[in-house]
mmCIF file of N, CA, C and O in Angstrom:
data_model
loop_
_atom_site.group_PDB
_atom_site.id
_atom_site.type_symbol
_atom_site.label_atom_id
_atom_site.label_comp_id
_atom_site.label_asym_id
_atom_site.label_seq_id
_atom_site.Cartn_x
_atom_site.Cartn_y
_atom_site.Cartn_z
ATOM 1 N N MET K 29 -17.665 36.269 -12.997
ATOM 2 C CA MET K 29 -16.709 36.634 -13.299
ATOM 3 C C MET K 29 -16.662 37.680 -15.005
ATOM 4 O O MET K 29 -17.159 37.706 -15.771
ATOM 5 N N LYS K 30 -15.877 38.365 -14.796
ATOM 6 C CA LYS K 30 -16.796 38.791 -15.681
ATOM 7 C C LYS K 30 -15.253 38.647 -17.091
ATOM 8 O O LYS K 30 -14.004 37.841 -16.987
ATOM 9 N N TYR K 31 -15.376 39.532 -18.501
ATOM 10 C CA TYR K 31 -14.573 38.454 -19.272
ATOM 11 C C TYR K 31 -13.549 38.897 -19.632
ATOM 12 O O TYR K 31 -12.809 37.957 -19.490
ATOM 13 N N ASN K 32 -12.717 39.428 -18.808
ATOM 14 C CA ASN K 32 -11.213 39.970 -18.410
ATOM 15 C C ASN K 32 -10.378 38.822 -18.101
ATOM 16 O O ASN K 32 -9.412 38.605 -18.299
ATOM 17 N N GLN K 33 -11.298 39.243 -17.332
ATOM 18 C CA GLN K 33 -11.127 37.547 -16.095
ATOM 19 C C GLN K 33 -10.618 36.622 -16.451
ATOM 20 O O GLN K 33 -9.896 35.359 -15.973
ATOM 21 N N ALA K 34 -11.789 35.931 -17.267
ATOM 22 C CA ALA K 34 -12.441 34.390 -17.721
ATOM 23 C C ALA K 34 -11.447 34.293 -18.494
ATOM 24 O O ALA K 34 -10.774 33.138 -18.937
ATOM 25 N N TYR K 35 -11.043 35.175 -19.373
ATOM 26 C CA TYR K 35 -10.262 35.192 -20.868
ATOM 27 C C TYR K 35 -9.125 35.208 -20.247
ATOM 28 O O TYR K 35 -8.216 33.665 -20.350
ATOM 29 N N GLU K 36 -8.357 35.717 -19.083
ATOM 30 C CA GLU K 36 -6.769 35.366 -18.155
ATOM 31 C C GLU K 36 -6.681 33.733 -17.508
ATOM 32 O O GLU K 36 -5.704 33.143 -18.138
ATOM 33 N N ARG K 37 -7.725 33.561 -17.204
ATOM 34 C CA ARG K 37 -8.513 32.373 -16.745
ATOM 35 C C ARG K 37 -7.751 31.077 -17.554
ATOM 36 O O ARG K 37 -7.371 30.756 -17.878
ATOM 37 N N VAL K 38 -8.687 31.894 -18.468
ATOM 38 C CA VAL K 38 -8.682 30.219 -19.262
ATOM 39 C C VAL K 38 -7.241 31.008 -20.597
ATOM 40 O O VAL K 38 -6.373 28.994 -20.905
ATOM 41 N N GLN K 39 -6.184 31.669 -20.732
ATOM 42 C CA GLN K 39 -4.658 32.118 -21.183
ATOM 43 C C GLN K 39 -3.771 31.150 -19.945
ATOM 44 O O GLN K 39 -2.745 30.494 -20.294
ATOM 45 N N GLN K 40 -4.188 31.198 -18.414
ATOM 46 C CA GLN K 40 -3.300 30.683 -17.897
ATOM 47 C C GLN K 40 -3.176 29.399 -17.836
ATOM 48 O O GLN K 40 -2.746 28.118 -17.931
ATOM 49 N N LEU K 41 -4.741 28.802 -18.024
ATOM 50 C CA LEU K 41 -5.285 27.177 -18.347
ATOM 51 C C LEU K 41 -4.425 26.830 -19.615
ATOM 52 O O LEU K 41 -4.045 25.082 -19.459
ATOM 53 N N LYS K 42 -3.843 27.544 -19.617
ATOM 54 C CA LYS K 42 -3.349 27.187 -21.489
ATOM 55 C C LYS K 42 -2.423 26.444 -20.986
ATOM 56 O O LYS K 42 -1.460 25.904 -22.177
ATOM 57 N N LYS K 43 -1.319 27.978 -20.868
ATOM 58 C CA LYS K 43 -0.310 27.346 -20.972
ATOM 59 C C LYS K 43 0.181 26.982 -19.364
ATOM 60 O O LYS K 43 1.059 25.245 -19.942
ATOM 61 N N PHE K 44 -0.668 26.053 -18.896
ATOM 62 C CA PHE K 44 -0.777 25.066 -17.712
ATOM 63 C C PHE K 44 -0.513 23.497 -18.218
ATOM 64 O O PHE K 44 0.189 23.105 -18.170
ATOM 65 N N TYR K 45 -1.873 23.294 -19.291
ATOM 66 C CA TYR K 45 -1.553 23.120 -20.303
ATOM 67 C C TYR K 45 -0.832 22.086 -21.245
ATOM 68 O O TYR K 45 -0.433 21.072 -21.002
ATOM 69 N N LYS K 46 -0.469 23.486 -22.270
ATOM 70 C CA LYS K 46 0.704 23.490 -22.672
ATOM 71 C C LYS K 46 1.831 23.074 -22.359
ATOM 72 O O LYS K 46 2.542 21.808 -22.591
ATOM 73 N N ASN K 47 2.211 23.011 -20.518
ATOM 74 C CA ASN K 47 3.591 22.981 -19.886
ATOM 75 C C ASN K 47 3.101 21.789 -19.597
ATOM 76 O O ASN K 47 4.302 20.695 -19.855
ATOM 77 N N LEU K 48 2.017 21.064 -18.991
ATOM 78 C CA LEU K 48 1.614 19.804 -18.408
ATOM 79 C C LEU K 48 2.928 18.468 -20.132
ATOM 80 O O LEU K 48 2.829 17.942 -19.699
ATOM 81 N N PHE K 49 1.758 19.405 -21.523
ATOM 82 C CA PHE K 49 1.575 18.619 -22.264
ATOM 83 C C PHE K 49 3.715 17.664 -22.607
ATOM 84 O O PHE K 49 4.347 16.903 -23.281
ATOM 85 N N TRP K 50 3.520 19.608 -22.630
ATOM 86 C CA TRP K 50 5.891 19.578 -22.960
ATOM 87 C C TRP K 50 6.313 18.470 -22.378
ATOM 88 O O TRP K 50 7.342 18.159 -22.064
ATOM 89 N N PHE K 51 6.015 17.883 -20.797
ATOM 90 C CA PHE K 51 6.124 17.814 -19.654
ATOM 91 C C PHE K 51 6.769 16.660 -20.269
ATOM 92 O O PHE K 51 7.269 15.106 -19.579
ATOM 93 N N GLY K 52 5.537 15.665 -20.066
ATOM 94 C CA GLY K 52 5.497 15.265 -20.984
ATOM 95 C C GLY K 52 6.479 13.398 -22.083
ATOM 96 O O GLY K 52 6.836 12.622 -21.679
ATOM 97 N N ILE K 53 5.595 14.856 -23.194
ATOM 98 C CA ILE K 53 7.116 14.836 -23.573
ATOM 99 C C ILE K 53 8.366 14.618 -22.913
ATOM 100 O O ILE K 53 9.055 13.408 -24.289
ATOM 101 N N VAL K 54 8.465 15.266 -22.837
ATOM 102 C CA VAL K 54 10.904 14.894 -22.875
ATOM 103 C C VAL K 54 10.646 14.260 -21.299
ATOM 104 O O VAL K 54 11.868 13.658 -21.416
ATOM 105 N N ALA K 55 9.716 14.016 -20.662
ATOM 106 C CA ALA K 55 9.863 13.493 -19.308
ATOM 107 C C ALA K 55 9.455 11.479 -20.330
ATOM 108 O O ALA K 55 10.867 10.825 -19.963
ATOM 109 N N ALA K 56 8.860 11.222 -21.100
ATOM 110 C CA ALA K 56 8.736 9.926 -22.176
ATOM 111 C C ALA K 56 10.548 9.770 -23.213
ATOM 112 O O ALA K 56 11.256 8.937 -22.883
ATOM 113 N N ILE K 57 10.789 10.378 -23.180
ATOM 114 C CA ILE K 57 12.153 11.024 -23.854
ATOM 115 C C ILE K 57 13.335 10.643 -22.949
ATOM 116 O O ILE K 57 14.014 9.523 -23.156
ATOM 117 N N ILE K 58 13.161 11.076 -21.938
ATOM 118 C CA ILE K 58 14.556 11.023 -21.038
ATOM 119 C C ILE K 58 14.300 9.683 -20.105
ATOM 120 O O ILE K 58 14.960 8.915 -20.121
ATOM 121 N N ALA K 59 12.889 8.359 -19.707
ATOM 122 C CA ALA K 59 13.085 8.139 -20.009
ATOM 123 C C ALA K 59 13.522 6.946 -21.085
ATOM 124 O O ALA K 59 14.110 5.498 -20.717
ATOM 125 N N ILE K 60 12.918 6.785 -21.750
ATOM 126 C CA ILE K 60 13.095 6.207 -23.349
ATOM 127 C C ILE K 60 14.889 6.117 -23.611
ATOM 128 O O ILE K 60 15.414 4.965 -24.185
ATOM 129 N N ARG K 61 15.876 6.779 -23.724
ATOM 130 C CA ARG K 61 16.908 7.534 -23.175
ATOM 131 C C ARG K 61 17.815 6.943 -22.364
ATOM 132 O O ARG K 61 18.876 6.018 -22.052
ATOM 133 N N ASN K 62 17.265 7.061 -21.269
ATOM 134 C CA ASN K 62 17.745 5.989 -20.185
ATOM 135 C C ASN K 62 17.479 4.405 -19.987
ATOM 136 O O ASN K 62 18.790 3.912 -19.597
ATOM 137 N N TYR K 63 16.967 5.158 -20.640
ATOM 138 C CA TYR K 63 16.359 2.585 -21.400
ATOM 139 C C TYR K 63 17.281 2.636 -21.835
ATOM 140 O O TYR K 63 17.510 0.551 -21.996
ATOM 141 N N TYR K 64 17.273 2.976 -23.109
ATOM 142 C CA TYR K 64 18.333 2.821 -24.160
ATOM 143 C C TYR K 64 19.736 2.161 -23.410
ATOM 144 O O TYR K 64 20.832 1.299 -23.420
ATOM 145 N N ARG K 65 20.135 3.535 -22.434
ATOM 146 C CA ARG K 65 21.412 3.029 -21.380
ATOM 147 C C ARG K 65 21.502 1.684 -20.106
ATOM 148 O O ARG K 65 23.162 1.327 -20.730
ATOM 149 N N THR K 66 20.699 2.074 -19.598
ATOM 150 C CA THR K 66 20.519 0.326 -18.632
ATOM 151 C C THR K 66 20.512 -0.639 -19.748
ATOM 152 O O THR K 66 21.090 -1.546 -19.108
ATOM 153 N N GLY K 67 18.909 -0.072 -20.219
ATOM 154 C CA GLY K 67 18.599 -2.369 -20.471
ATOM 155 C C GLY K 67 17.548 -2.256 -19.266
ATOM 156 O O GLY K 67 16.899 -3.002 -20.202
ATOM 157 N N ASP K 68 17.685 -1.169 -18.425
ATOM 158 C CA ASP K 68 16.203 -2.122 -17.339
ATOM 159 C C ASP K 68 15.216 -0.864 -17.950
ATOM 160 O O ASP K 68 15.479 0.652 -16.758
ATOM 161 N N PHE K 69 14.345 -0.404 -17.651
ATOM 162 C CA PHE K 69 13.238 0.174 -17.399
ATOM 163 C C PHE K 69 12.458 0.305 -15.999
ATOM 164 O O PHE K 69 12.853 1.677 -16.310
ATOM 165 N N GLU K 70 12.979 -0.428 -16.067
ATOM 166 C CA GLU K 70 12.351 0.477 -14.085
ATOM 167 C C GLU K 70 13.575 1.026 -13.442
ATOM 168 O O GLU K 70 12.659 2.365 -12.866
ATOM 169 N N ARG K 71 14.361 0.913 -13.749
ATOM 170 C CA ARG K 71 16.169 1.709 -13.239
ATOM 171 C C ARG K 71 16.069 2.752 -14.072
ATOM 172 O O ARG K 71 16.303 3.982 -13.270
ATOM 173 N N SER K 72 15.501 3.076 -14.676
ATOM 174 C CA SER K 72 15.525 3.836 -15.343
ATOM 175 C C SER K 72 14.556 5.008 -15.461
ATOM 176 O O SER K 72 14.819 6.618 -15.327
ATOM 177 N N ILE K 73 12.991 4.811 -14.772
ATOM 178 C CA ILE K 73 11.781 5.715 -14.278
ATOM 179 C C ILE K 73 12.806 5.955 -13.234
ATOM 180 O O ILE K 73 12.159 7.588 -12.802
ATOM 181 N N PHE K 74 13.168 5.623 -12.108
ATOM 182 C CA PHE K 74 13.917 5.704 -10.736
ATOM 183 C C PHE K 74 15.568 6.798 -10.122
ATOM 184 O O PHE K 74 14.955 7.100 -9.804
ATOM 185 N N SER K 75 15.912 6.932 -11.586
ATOM 186 C CA SER K 75 16.858 7.172 -11.592
ATOM 187 C C SER K 75 16.431 8.756 -11.812
ATOM 188 O O SER K 75 17.843 9.962 -10.738
ATOM 189 N N GLY K 76 15.576 8.993 -11.902
ATOM 190 C CA GLY K 76 15.433 10.839 -11.665
ATOM 191 C C GLY K 76 16.648 11.499 -13.272
ATOM 192 O O GLY K 76 17.579 10.780 -13.771
ATOM 193 N N SER K 77 16.123 12.890 -12.739
ATOM 194 C CA SER K 77 16.629 13.760 -14.099
ATOM 195 C C SER K 77 16.159 15.759 -12.578
ATOM 196 O O SER K 77 15.014 15.766 -12.454
ATOM 197 N N ILE K 78 17.375 15.824 -12.616
ATOM 198 C CA ILE K 78 17.332 17.284 -12.370
ATOM 199 C C ILE K 78 16.919 18.112 -12.256
ATOM 200 O O ILE K 78 15.994 18.538 -11.693
ATOM 201 N N ILE K 79 16.059 17.939 -13.872
ATOM 202 C CA ILE K 79 15.438 18.308 -14.743
ATOM 203 C C ILE K 79 13.929 18.338 -14.679
ATOM 204 O O ILE K 79 13.473 19.386 -14.574
ATOM 205 N N LEU K 80 13.929 17.264 -14.928
ATOM 206 C CA LEU K 80 12.548 17.081 -14.393
ATOM 207 C C LEU K 80 12.139 17.014 -13.090
ATOM 208 O O LEU K 80 10.254 17.439 -12.912
ATOM 209 N N THR K 81 12.660 16.876 -12.457
ATOM 210 C CA THR K 81 12.436 16.845 -10.777
ATOM 211 C C THR K 81 11.997 18.908 -9.995
ATOM 212 O O THR K 81 10.865 19.637 -10.330
ATOM 213 N N ILE K 82 12.831 19.550 -11.330
ATOM 214 C CA ILE K 82 12.302 21.053 -10.551
ATOM 215 C C ILE K 82 11.347 22.189 -12.073
ATOM 216 O O ILE K 82 10.643 21.470 -10.872
ATOM 217 N N TRP K 83 11.127 20.948 -13.154
ATOM 218 C CA TRP K 83 9.804 20.767 -13.539
ATOM 219 C C TRP K 83 8.676 20.985 -13.071
ATOM 220 O O TRP K 83 7.916 21.189 -13.074
ATOM 221 N N GLY K 84 9.021 19.112 -12.673
ATOM 222 C CA GLY K 84 7.670 18.022 -11.972
ATOM 223 C C GLY K 84 7.707 19.716 -10.817
ATOM 224 O O GLY K 84 6.121 20.310 -10.701
ATOM 225 N N ILE K 85 7.898 20.235 -9.585
ATOM 226 C CA ILE K 85 7.364 21.150 -9.162
ATOM 227 C C ILE K 85 7.555 22.350 -8.944
ATOM 228 O O ILE K 85 5.908 22.640 -8.843
ATOM 229 N N ILE K 86 7.506 23.111 -10.661
ATOM 230 C CA ILE K 86 7.633 24.421 -10.347
ATOM 231 C C ILE K 86 5.989 23.911 -11.228
ATOM 232 O O ILE K 86 4.513 25.048 -10.515
ATOM 233 N N LEU K 87 5.501 22.614 -12.330
ATOM 234 C CA LEU K 87 3.850 22.541 -12.156
ATOM 235 C C LEU K 87 3.435 21.229 -11.528
ATOM 236 O O LEU K 87 2.422 22.666 -11.122
ATOM 237 N N ILE K 88 4.259 21.757 -9.907
ATOM 238 C CA ILE K 88 2.714 21.479 -8.934
ATOM 239 C C ILE K 88 2.233 22.721 -8.193
ATOM 240 O O ILE K 88 1.256 22.934 -7.982
ATOM 241 N N VAL K 89 3.422 23.317 -8.613
ATOM 242 C CA VAL K 89 2.808 24.761 -8.333
ATOM 243 C C VAL K 89 2.171 26.028 -9.141
ATOM 244 O O VAL K 89 1.207 26.455 -7.967
ATOM 245 N N LYS K 90 1.307 25.584 -10.170
ATOM 246 C CA LYS K 90 1.593 26.601 -11.148
ATOM 247 C C LYS K 90 -0.473 25.554 -10.930
ATOM 248 O O LYS K 90 -0.641 26.665 -10.714
ATOM 249 N N ALA K 91 -0.411 24.467 -10.537
ATOM 250 C CA ALA K 91 -1.165 23.315 -9.943
ATOM 251 C C ALA K 91 -2.559 23.990 -9.591
ATOM 252 O O ALA K 91 -2.737 24.215 -9.141
ATOM 253 N N VAL K 92 -1.732 24.162 -8.028
ATOM 254 C CA VAL K 92 -1.890 24.167 -7.020
ATOM 255 C C VAL K 92 -2.212 26.661 -7.341
ATOM 256 O O VAL K 92 -4.066 26.560 -6.727
ATOM 257 N N LYS K 93 -2.172 27.090 -7.897
ATOM 258 C CA LYS K 93 -2.220 28.256 -7.871
ATOM 259 C C LYS K 93 -3.534 28.237 -9.026
ATOM 260 O O LYS K 93 -4.638 28.953 -8.542
ATOM 261 N N LEU K 94 -3.155 27.378 -9.790
ATOM 262 C CA LEU K 94 -4.477 27.518 -10.477
ATOM 263 C C LEU K 94 -5.796 26.768 -10.224
ATOM 264 O O LEU K 94 -7.456 27.368 -10.059
ATOM 265 N N PHE K 95 -5.528 25.773 -9.484
ATOM 266 C CA PHE K 95 -6.387 24.649 -9.340
ATOM 267 C C PHE K 95 -7.395 25.042 -7.390
ATOM 268 O O PHE K 95 -8.246 24.438 -7.198
ATOM 269 N N ILE K 96 -6.216 24.864 -6.936
ATOM 270 C CA ILE K 96 -6.499 25.221 -5.383
ATOM 271 C C ILE K 96 -6.414 26.980 -4.745
ATOM 272 O O ILE K 96 -7.895 26.899 -4.257
ATOM 273 N N LEU K 97 -5.727 27.782 -4.839
ATOM 274 C CA LEU K 97 -4.860 29.377 -4.634
ATOM 275 C C LEU K 97 -6.112 30.124 -5.789
ATOM 276 O O LEU K 97 -5.076 31.123 -5.132
ATOM 277 N N ASN K 98 -7.488 29.833 -5.600
ATOM 278 C CA ASN K 98 -7.705 30.047 -7.447
ATOM 279 C C ASN K 98 -8.679 31.627 -6.604
ATOM 280 O O ASN K 98 -8.346 32.288 -5.460
ATOM 281 N N GLU K 99 -9.041 31.874 -7.514
ATOM 282 C CA GLU K 99 -9.797 33.693 -7.132
ATOM 283 C C GLU K 99 -11.296 33.286 -6.436
ATOM 284 O O GLU K 99 -10.990 34.022 -5.491
ATOM 285 N N GLU K 100 -11.942 32.333 -6.358
ATOM 286 C CA GLU K 100 -12.455 32.329 -5.449
ATOM 287 C C GLU K 100 -12.503 31.666 -4.879
ATOM 288 O O GLU K 100 -13.161 32.332 -3.671
ATOM 289 N N TRP K 101 -11.077 30.806 -4.161
ATOM 290 C CA TRP K 101 -10.739 30.616 -2.318
ATOM 291 C C TRP K 101 -10.097 32.118 -2.404
ATOM 292 O O TRP K 101 -10.790 32.647 -1.162
ATOM 293 N N GLU K 102 -10.113 33.366 -2.720
ATOM 294 C CA GLU K 102 -9.033 34.489 -2.224
ATOM 295 C C GLU K 102 -11.470 34.940 -2.081
ATOM 296 O O GLU K 102 -10.336 35.428 0.097
ATOM 297 N N ASN K 103 -11.043 34.583 -2.787
ATOM 298 C CA ASN K 103 -12.804 35.644 -1.982
ATOM 299 C C ASN K 103 -13.004 35.274 -0.454
ATOM 300 O O ASN K 103 -13.839 35.151 -0.032
ATOM 301 N N ARG K 104 -13.174 33.661 -0.838
ATOM 302 C CA ARG K 104 -13.581 33.125 0.352
ATOM 303 C C ARG K 104 -13.150 32.961 1.578
ATOM 304 O O ARG K 104 -13.351 32.718 2.829
ATOM 305 N N ILE K 105 -11.525 33.714 1.218
ATOM 306 C CA ILE K 105 -11.464 33.381 2.949
ATOM 307 C C ILE K 105 -11.289 34.951 2.902
ATOM 308 O O ILE K 105 -11.094 35.254 4.488
ATOM 309 N N TYR K 106 -11.618 36.035 1.991
ATOM 310 C CA TYR K 106 -12.102 37.352 2.388
ATOM 311 C C TYR K 106 -13.336 37.288 3.225
ATOM 312 O O TYR K 106 -13.596 38.043 4.177
ATOM 313 N N GLU K 107 -14.571 36.363 2.957
ATOM 314 C CA GLU K 107 -15.602 37.146 3.539
ATOM 315 C C GLU K 107 -15.225 36.363 4.644
ATOM 316 O O GLU K 107 -16.014 36.752 5.473
ATOM 317 N N ASP K 108 -14.947 34.888 5.027
ATOM 318 C CA ASP K 108 -14.445 34.168 6.301
ATOM 319 C C ASP K 108 -13.804 35.331 7.572
ATOM 320 O O ASP K 108 -13.907 35.971 8.112
ATOM 321 N N GLU K 109 -13.444 36.740 6.000
ATOM 322 C CA GLU K 109 -11.898 37.620 7.867
ATOM 323 C C GLU K 109 -13.054 39.001 7.813
ATOM 324 O O GLU K 109 -12.885 39.029 9.207
ATOM 325 N N LEU K 110 -13.561 38.523 7.285
ATOM 326 C CA LEU K 110 -14.827 39.684 7.655
ATOM 327 C C LEU K 110 -15.922 39.400 8.306
ATOM 328 O O LEU K 110 -16.539 40.081 9.464
ATOM 329 N N LYS K 111 -16.347 38.793 7.559
ATOM 330 C CA LYS K 111 -17.228 37.732 8.831
ATOM 331 C C LYS K 111 -16.706 37.633 10.861
ATOM 332 O O LYS K 111 -17.722 37.926 11.148
ATOM 333 N N LYS K 112 -15.179 37.367 10.702
ATOM 334 C CA LYS K 112 -14.792 36.950 11.991
ATOM 335 C C LYS K 112 -15.273 38.914 12.543
ATOM 336 O O LYS K 112 -14.859 39.228 13.401
ATOM 337 N N THR K 113 -14.303 39.843 11.538
ATOM 338 C CA THR K 113 -14.204 41.092 12.902
ATOM 339 C C THR K 113 -15.719 41.006 12.375
ATOM 340 O O THR K 113 -15.276 42.904 13.748
ATOM 341 N N LYS K 114 -16.573 40.764 12.448
ATOM 342 C CA LYS K 114 -17.953 41.862 12.959
ATOM 343 C C LYS K 114 -18.273 41.927 13.700
ATOM 344 O O LYS K 114 -18.073 40.548 14.078
ATOM 345 N N LYS K 115 -18.722 42.542 14.692
ATOM 346 C CA LYS K 115 -19.510 42.504 16.077
ATOM 347 C C LYS K 115 -20.510 43.539 15.855
ATOM 348 O O LYS K 115 -20.391 44.086 15.659
ATOM 349 N N PRO K 116 -20.986 42.347 16.606
ATOM 350 C CA PRO K 116 -22.006 42.462 16.608
ATOM 351 C C PRO K 116 -22.453 44.479 17.538
ATOM 352 O O PRO K 116 -22.381 44.678 18.312
ATOM 353 N N ILE K 117 -24.125 44.545 17.712
ATOM 354 C CA ILE K 117 -24.428 45.545 17.768
ATOM 355 C C ILE K 117 -25.618 45.629 18.584
ATOM 356 O O ILE K 117 -26.153 45.138 18.576
ATOM 357 N N ASN K 118 -25.498 46.378 20.263
ATOM 358 C CA ASN K 118 -25.502 46.358 20.793
ATOM 359 C C ASN K 118 -26.322 47.574 21.879
ATOM 360 O O ASN K 118 -26.023 47.823 21.631
ATOM 361 N N PHE K 119 -26.553 47.594 21.638
ATOM 362 C CA PHE K 119 -28.624 48.271 21.365
ATOM 363 C C PHE K 119 -28.639 48.537 22.874
ATOM 364 O O PHE K 119 -29.130 47.729 23.613
#
């Protein structure tokens, strides 16, 4: 991995972890607020929030992109496709 690629990956990971941290803080604030409104903690957890739902989906997509569909995965797929297209030479 080249330095620029490594630097870019670290920056992406930093942004992801920062977003995850803020998601946790906002989710805790909303859960506490709902608890004080309803008086029931279980109900406040499962009542949900559209903002948290959308934010959670975005975080899941970013996590998949960072940890599963990363550059190594892409290179592996390229290599597999190249192996499939290689035809043996018959002499």
